[in-house]
CSV table of C-alpha atoms in Angstrom, one decimal:
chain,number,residue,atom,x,y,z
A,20,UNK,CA,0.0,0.0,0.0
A,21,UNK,CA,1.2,3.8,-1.1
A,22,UNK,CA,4.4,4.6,-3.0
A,23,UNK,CA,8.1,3.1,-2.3
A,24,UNK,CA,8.4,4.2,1.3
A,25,UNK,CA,5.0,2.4,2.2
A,26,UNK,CA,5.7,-0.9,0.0
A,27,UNK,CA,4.3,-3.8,0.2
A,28,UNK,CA,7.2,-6.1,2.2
A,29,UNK,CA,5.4,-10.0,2.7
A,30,UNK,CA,7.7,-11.2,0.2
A,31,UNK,CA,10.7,-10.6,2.3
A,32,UNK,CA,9.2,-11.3,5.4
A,33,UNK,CA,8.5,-14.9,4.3
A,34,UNK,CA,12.0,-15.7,2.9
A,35,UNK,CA,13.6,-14.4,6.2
A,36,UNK,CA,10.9,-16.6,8.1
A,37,UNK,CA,11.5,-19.5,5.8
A,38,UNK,CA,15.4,-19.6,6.8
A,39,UNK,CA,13.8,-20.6,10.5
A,40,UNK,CA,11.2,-23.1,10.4
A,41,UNK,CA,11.5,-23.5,14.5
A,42,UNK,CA,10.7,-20.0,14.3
A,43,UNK,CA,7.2,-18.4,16.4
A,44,UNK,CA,6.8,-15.1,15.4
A,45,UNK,CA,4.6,-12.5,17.1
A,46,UNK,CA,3.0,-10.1,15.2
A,47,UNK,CA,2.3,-6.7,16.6
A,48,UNK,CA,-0.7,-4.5,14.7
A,49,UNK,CA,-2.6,-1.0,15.2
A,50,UNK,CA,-1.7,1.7,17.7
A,51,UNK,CA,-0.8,-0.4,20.3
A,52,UNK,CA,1.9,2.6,21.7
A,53,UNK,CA,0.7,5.7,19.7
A,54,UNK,CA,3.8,8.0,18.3
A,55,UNK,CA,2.6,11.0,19.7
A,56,UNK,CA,1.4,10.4,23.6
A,57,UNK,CA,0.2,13.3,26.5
A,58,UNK,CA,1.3,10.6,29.4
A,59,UNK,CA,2.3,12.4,32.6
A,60,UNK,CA,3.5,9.5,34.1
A,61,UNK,CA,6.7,9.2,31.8
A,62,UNK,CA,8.1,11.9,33.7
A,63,UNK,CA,7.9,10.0,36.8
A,64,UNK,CA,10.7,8.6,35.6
A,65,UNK,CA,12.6,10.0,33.2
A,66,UNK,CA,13.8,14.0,33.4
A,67,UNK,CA,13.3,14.9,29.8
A,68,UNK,CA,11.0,14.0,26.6
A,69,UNK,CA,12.0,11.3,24.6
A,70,UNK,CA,14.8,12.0,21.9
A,71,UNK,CA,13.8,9.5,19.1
A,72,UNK,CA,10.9,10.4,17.1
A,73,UNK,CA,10.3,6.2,16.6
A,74,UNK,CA,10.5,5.3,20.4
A,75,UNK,CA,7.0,3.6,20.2
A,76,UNK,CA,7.8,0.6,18.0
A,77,UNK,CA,11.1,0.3,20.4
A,78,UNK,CA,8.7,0.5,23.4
A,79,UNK,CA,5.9,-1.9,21.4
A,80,UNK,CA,9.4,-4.4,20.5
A,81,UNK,CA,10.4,-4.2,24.1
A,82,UNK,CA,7.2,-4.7,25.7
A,83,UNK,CA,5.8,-7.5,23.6
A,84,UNK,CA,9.2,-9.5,23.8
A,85,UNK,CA,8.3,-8.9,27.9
A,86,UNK,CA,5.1,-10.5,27.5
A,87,UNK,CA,7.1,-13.3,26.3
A,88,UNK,CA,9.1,-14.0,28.9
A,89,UNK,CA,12.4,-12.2,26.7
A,90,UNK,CA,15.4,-10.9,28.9
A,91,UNK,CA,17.5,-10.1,25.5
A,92,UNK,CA,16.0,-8.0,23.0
A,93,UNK,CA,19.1,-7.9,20.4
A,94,UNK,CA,19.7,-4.2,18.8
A,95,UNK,CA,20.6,-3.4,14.8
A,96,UNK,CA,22.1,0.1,15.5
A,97,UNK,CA,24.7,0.5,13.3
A,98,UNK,CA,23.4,-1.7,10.5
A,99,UNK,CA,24.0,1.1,8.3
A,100,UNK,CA,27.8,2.1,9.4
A,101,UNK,CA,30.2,-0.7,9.7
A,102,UNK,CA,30.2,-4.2,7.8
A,103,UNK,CA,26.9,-3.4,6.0
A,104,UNK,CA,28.4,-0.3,4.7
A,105,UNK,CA,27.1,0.8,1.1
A,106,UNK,CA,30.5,2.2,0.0
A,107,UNK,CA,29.3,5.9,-0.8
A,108,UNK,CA,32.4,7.8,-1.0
A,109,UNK,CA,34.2,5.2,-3.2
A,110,UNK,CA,33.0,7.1,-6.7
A,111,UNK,CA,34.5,10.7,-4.7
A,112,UNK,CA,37.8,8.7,-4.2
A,113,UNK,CA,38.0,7.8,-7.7
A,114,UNK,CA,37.7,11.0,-8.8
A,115,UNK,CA,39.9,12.6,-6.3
A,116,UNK,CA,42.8,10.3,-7.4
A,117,UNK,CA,42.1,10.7,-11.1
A,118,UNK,CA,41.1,6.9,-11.9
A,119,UNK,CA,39.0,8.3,-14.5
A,120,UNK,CA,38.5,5.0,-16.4
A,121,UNK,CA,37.6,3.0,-12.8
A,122,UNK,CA,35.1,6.1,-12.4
A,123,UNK,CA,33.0,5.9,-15.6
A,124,UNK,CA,33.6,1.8,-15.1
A,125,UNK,CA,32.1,2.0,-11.1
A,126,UNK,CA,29.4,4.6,-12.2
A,127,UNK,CA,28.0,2.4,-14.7
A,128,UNK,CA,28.3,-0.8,-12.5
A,129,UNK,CA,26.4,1.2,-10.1
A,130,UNK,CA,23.7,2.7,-12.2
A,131,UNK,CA,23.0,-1.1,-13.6
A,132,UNK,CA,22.8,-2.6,-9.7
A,133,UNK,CA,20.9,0.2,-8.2
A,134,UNK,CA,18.1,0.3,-11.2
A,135,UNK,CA,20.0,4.4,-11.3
A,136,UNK,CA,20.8,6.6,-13.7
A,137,UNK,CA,24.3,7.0,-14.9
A,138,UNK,CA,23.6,10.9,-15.0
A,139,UNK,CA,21.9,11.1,-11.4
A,140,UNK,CA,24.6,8.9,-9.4
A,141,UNK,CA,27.7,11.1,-11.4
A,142,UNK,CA,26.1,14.4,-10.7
A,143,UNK,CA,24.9,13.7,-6.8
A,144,UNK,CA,28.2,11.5,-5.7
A,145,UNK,CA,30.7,13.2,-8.1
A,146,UNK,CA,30.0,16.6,-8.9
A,147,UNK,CA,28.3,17.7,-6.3
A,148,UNK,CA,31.5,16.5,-3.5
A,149,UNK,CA,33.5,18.8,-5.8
A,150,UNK,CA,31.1,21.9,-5.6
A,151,UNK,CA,31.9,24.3,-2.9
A,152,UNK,CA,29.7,24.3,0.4
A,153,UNK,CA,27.6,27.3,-0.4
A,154,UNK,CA,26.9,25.8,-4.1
A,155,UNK,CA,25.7,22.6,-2.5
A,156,UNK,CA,24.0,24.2,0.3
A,157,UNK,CA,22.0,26.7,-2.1
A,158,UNK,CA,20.8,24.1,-4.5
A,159,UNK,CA,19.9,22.0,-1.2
A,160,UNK,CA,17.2,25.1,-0.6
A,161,UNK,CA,16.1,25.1,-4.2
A,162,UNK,CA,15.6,21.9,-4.6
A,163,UNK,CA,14.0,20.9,-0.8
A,164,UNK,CA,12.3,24.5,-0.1
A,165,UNK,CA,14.1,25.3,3.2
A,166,UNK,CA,15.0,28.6,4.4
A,167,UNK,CA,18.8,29.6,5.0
A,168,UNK,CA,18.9,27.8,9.0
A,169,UNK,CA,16.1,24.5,8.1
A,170,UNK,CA,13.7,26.3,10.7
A,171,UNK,CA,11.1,25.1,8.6
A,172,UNK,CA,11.5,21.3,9.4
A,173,UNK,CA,11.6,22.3,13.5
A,174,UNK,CA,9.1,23.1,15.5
A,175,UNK,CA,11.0,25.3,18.2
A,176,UNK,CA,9.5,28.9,18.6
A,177,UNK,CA,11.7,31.2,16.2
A,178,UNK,CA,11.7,34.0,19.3
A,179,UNK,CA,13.1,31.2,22.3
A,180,UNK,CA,15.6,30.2,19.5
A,181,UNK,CA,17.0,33.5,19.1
A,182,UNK,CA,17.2,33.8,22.9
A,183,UNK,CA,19.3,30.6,22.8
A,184,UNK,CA,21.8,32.0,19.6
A,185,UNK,CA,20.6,28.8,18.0
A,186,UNK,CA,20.7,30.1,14.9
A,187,UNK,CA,24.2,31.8,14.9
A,188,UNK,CA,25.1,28.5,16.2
A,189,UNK,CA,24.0,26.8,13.3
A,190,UNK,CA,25.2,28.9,10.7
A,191,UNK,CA,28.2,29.2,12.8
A,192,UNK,CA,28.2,25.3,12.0
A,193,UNK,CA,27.7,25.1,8.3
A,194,UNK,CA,30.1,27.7,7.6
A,195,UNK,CA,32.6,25.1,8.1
A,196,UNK,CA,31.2,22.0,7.2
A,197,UNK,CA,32.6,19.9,4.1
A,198,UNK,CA,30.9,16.6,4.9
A,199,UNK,CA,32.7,13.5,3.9
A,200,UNK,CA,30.5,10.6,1.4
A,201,UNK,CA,32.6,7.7,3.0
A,202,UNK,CA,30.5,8.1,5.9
A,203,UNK,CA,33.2,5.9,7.9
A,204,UNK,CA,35.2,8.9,8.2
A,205,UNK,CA,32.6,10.8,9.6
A,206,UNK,CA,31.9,8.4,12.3
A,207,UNK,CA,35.5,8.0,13.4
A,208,UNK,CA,34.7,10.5,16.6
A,209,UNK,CA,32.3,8.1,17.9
A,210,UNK,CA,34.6,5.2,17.3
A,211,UNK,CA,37.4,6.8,19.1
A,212,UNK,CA,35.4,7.8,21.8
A,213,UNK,CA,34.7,4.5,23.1
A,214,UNK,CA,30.7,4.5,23.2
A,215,UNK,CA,30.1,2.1,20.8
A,216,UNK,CA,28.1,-0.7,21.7
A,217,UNK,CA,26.7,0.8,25.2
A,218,UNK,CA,22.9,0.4,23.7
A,219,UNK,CA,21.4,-0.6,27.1
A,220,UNK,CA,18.7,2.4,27.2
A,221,UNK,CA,17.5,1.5,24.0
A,222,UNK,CA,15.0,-1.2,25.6
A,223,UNK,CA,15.9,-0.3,28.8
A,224,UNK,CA,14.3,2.8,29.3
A,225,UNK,CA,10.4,1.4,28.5
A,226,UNK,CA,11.2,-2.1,30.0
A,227,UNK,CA,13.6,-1.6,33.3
A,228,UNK,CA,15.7,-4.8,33.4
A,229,UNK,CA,15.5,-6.1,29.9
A,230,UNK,CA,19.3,-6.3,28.2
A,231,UNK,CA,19.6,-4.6,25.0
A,232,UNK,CA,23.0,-5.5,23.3
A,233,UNK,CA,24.2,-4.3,19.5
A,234,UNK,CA,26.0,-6.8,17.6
A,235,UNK,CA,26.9,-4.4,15.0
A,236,UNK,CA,28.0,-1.7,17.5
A,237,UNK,CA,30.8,-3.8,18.4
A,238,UNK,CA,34.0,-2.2,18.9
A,239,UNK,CA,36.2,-5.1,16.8
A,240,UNK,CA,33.4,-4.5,14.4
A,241,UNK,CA,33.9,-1.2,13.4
A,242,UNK,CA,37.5,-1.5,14.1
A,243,UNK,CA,38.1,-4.4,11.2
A,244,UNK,CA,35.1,-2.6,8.9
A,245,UNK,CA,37.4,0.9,8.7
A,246,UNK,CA,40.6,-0.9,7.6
A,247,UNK,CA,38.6,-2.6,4.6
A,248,UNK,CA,39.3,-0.5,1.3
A,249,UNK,CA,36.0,1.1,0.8
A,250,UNK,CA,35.8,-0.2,-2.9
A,251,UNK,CA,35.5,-3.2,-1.4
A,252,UNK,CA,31.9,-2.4,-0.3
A,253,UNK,CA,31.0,-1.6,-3.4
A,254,UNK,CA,32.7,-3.9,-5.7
A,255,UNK,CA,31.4,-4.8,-9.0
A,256,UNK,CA,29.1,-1.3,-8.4
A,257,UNK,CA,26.9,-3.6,-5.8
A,258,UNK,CA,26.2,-1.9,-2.5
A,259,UNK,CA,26.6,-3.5,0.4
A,260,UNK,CA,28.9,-5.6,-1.4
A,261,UNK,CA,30.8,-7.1,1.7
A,262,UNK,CA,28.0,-8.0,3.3
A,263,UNK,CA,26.4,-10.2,0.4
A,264,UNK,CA,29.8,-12.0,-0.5
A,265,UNK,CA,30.0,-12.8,3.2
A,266,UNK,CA,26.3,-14.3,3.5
A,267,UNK,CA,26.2,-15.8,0.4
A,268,UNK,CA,25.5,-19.1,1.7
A,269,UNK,CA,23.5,-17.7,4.8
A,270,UNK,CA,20.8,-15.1,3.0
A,271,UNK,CA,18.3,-16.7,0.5
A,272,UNK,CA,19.1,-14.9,-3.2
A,273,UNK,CA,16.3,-12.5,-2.9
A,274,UNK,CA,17.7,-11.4,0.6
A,275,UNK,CA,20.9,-11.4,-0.5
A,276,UNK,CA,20.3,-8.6,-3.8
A,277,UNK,CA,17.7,-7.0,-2.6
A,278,UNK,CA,18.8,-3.4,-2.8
A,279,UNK,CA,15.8,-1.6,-1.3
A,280,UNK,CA,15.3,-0.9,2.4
A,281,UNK,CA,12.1,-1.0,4.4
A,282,UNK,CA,11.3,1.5,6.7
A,283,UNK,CA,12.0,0.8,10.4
A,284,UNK,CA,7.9,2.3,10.6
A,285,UNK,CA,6.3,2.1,7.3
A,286,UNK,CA,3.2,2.8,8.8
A,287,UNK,CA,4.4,5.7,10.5
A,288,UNK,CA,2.3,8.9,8.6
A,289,UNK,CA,-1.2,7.0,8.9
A,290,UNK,CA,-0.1,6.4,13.1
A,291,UNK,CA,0.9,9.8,13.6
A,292,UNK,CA,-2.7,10.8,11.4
A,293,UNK,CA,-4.3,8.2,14.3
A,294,UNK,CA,-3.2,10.7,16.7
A,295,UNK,CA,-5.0,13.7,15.8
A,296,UNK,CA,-7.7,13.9,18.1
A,297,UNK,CA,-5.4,13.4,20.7
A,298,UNK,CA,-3.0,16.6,19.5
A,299,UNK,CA,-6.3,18.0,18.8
A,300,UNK,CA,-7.6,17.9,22.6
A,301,UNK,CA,-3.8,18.7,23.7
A,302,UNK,CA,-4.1,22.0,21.9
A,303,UNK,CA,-7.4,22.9,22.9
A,304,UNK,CA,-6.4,22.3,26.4
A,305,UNK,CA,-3.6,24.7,26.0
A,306,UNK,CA,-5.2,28.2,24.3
A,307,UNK,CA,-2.6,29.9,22.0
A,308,UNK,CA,-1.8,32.3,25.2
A,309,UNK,CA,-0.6,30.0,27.3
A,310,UNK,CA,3.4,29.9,28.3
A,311,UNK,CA,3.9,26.6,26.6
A,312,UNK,CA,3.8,28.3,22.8
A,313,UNK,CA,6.5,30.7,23.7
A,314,UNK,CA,8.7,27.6,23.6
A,315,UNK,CA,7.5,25.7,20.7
A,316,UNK,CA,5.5,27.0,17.7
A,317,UNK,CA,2.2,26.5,17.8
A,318,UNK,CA,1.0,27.5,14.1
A,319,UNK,CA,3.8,25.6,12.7
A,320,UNK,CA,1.9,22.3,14.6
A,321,UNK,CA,-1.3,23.1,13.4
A,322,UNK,CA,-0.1,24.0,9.7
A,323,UNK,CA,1.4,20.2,9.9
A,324,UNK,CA,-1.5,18.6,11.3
A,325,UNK,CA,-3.2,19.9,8.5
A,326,UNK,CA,-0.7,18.4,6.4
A,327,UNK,CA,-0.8,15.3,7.8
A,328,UNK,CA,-4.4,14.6,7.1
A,329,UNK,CA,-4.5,16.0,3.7
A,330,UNK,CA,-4.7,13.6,0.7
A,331,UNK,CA,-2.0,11.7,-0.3
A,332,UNK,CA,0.0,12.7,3.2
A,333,UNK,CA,0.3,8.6,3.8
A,334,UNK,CA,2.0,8.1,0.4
A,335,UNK,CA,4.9,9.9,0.7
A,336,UNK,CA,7.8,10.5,3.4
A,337,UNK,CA,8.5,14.3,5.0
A,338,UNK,CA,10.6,15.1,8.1
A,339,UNK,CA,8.6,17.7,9.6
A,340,UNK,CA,5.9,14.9,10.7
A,341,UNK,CA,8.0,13.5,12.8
A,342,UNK,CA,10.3,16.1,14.1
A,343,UNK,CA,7.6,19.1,14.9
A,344,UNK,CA,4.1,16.4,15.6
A,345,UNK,CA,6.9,14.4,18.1
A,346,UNK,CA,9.6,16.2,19.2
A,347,UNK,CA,7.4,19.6,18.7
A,348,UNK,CA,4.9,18.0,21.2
A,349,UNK,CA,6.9,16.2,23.3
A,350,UNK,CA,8.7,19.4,24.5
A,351,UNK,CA,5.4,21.0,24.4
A,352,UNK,CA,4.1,18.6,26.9
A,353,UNK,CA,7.3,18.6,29.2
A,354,UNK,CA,6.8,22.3,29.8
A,355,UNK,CA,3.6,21.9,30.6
A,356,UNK,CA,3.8,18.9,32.9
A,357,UNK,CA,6.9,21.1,34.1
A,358,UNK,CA,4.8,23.9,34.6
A,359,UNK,CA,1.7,22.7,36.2
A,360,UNK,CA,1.0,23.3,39.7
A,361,UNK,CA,2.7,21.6,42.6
């Protein structure tokens, strides 16, 4: 059902169930934990709204696997950064080097195993690492709409942001950043730092108790992963190249090419449009006067609510659903828990 995003994903849920007949799964449907909640009692025990705009289907994962009898709920954080790697950045390191003929050779290999264009993968991860920031950065605004500091994807009152400097800090920011494609490199701080792998909160903070590991954040992981040539995750133009040679006699074949990715909540505009009466009856509770909407923009909410519930709003993905309808409301709802009377 809907476009790409919202695809239709049975066929790969049966081959990955097929490699494990012994397997029981559980299936878990509807709102079960709704993505945008007004529950004072979180803050009985926690001192801040919650971070990841996704948290319900980690809190629905957690608390089913608990109704099971689960003490390990294993993690895929970092699935994306290490051994499964897609090699982006190889085709900038070509360039850079002047292997033309490996270039036109990779691009091509690339276009064929991504069902891409030669022209679209040359101009985004070729020409575009060579442009300077403020090139890339003004055709980023053409092309996605956004104002010079992105305040149109956050739902923080433009007046408490100014009070904070957030947006001198921001441009502060961007002034000097020249991000990397081999998205290896840009990891390396967290890498050096020593946190990887300390996932304990991600189940731990909606079931107390329940062990939360991530295989893929493993130190000797990540450690082995950025010594690997980053061609190599990308050989023959297929991404995720080391990962597939290394499963090959694991993964069934239409695992092991599939070069899609579902989305960790496909579902995730039609649950957040499940919530409106309840953002609905949170606003009405709060009148545009109150203290709360100096924080956090109120029209901006209501402009995406309407949004949300328009046609065609299921069928297609947009970051200001999830960042202003949950984080927006979430710190709306902390400062007024925060706020209410002792």
């Amino acid at each position: 059902q809907g476009s790409e995003w919202n695809r239709e994903e049975s066929g790969f849920i049966r081959s990955a169930l097929a490699m494990y007949p012994s397997m029981d799964p559980y299936w878990s449907l509807g709102l079960a934990l709704p993505v945008v909640e007004f529950n004072d009692a979180y803050y009985h025990h926690h001192d801040e709204p919650e971070g990841d705009t996704k948290s319900f289907r980690t809190a629905e994962l957690a608390h089913l696997a608990d109704q099971q009898g689960a003490r390990l709920l294993l993690g895929g954080m970092g699935g994306d950064m290490a051994a499964p790697f897609r090699g982006t950045g190889y085709l900038e390191q070509l360039a850079r080097r002047g292997h033309w003929l490996d270039l036109v050779r990779q691009v091509r290999r690339q276009a064929h195993a991504r069902g891409d264009t030669v022209a679209g993968i040359f101009r985004r991860e070729v020409l575009r690492t060579f442009a300077p920031v403020w090139l890339r950065r003004g055709n980023d605004r053409l092309r996605h709409g956004r104002g010079p500091e992105g305040q149109d994807i956050f739902a923080i009152h433009p007046d408490f942001a100014a009070r904070l400097g957030i947006p001198e800090l921001r441009r502060a920011a961007e002034a000097g950043q020249d991000v990397h494609m081999d998205v290896r490199q840009r990891q390396l701080p967290l890498v050096n730092s020593g946190r990887l792998g300390g996932g304990d909160s991600w189940a731990g903070r909606h079931v107390p108790g329940m062990e939360s590991p991530q295989p893929l954040m493993d130190r000797r992981l990540w450690d082995w992963c950025h010594h690997v040539p980053v061609g190599e995750f990308v050989r023959d133009g297929r991404p995720r190249s080391l990962y597939r040679r290394a499963l090959h006699d694991v993964l069934p074949e239409d695992i092991l090419q599939r070069t899609s990715k579902g989305w960790f909540a496909p579902d995730y505009q039609q649950r957040l449009a499940a919530c409106t009466p309840a953002i609905e009856a949170f606003l009405a509770r709060l009148p545009a006067s109150d203290p709360v909407w100096g924080y956090v923009n109120r029209p901006k909410v209501e402009e995406t609510l309407r949004r949300i519930n328009g046609p065609g709003a299921g069928d297609s993905w947009d970051n200001r659903y999830q960042i202003i309808l949950c984080r927006g409301l979430r710190l709306a709802h902390f400062v007024a828990w925060f706020q209410r009377p002792a």
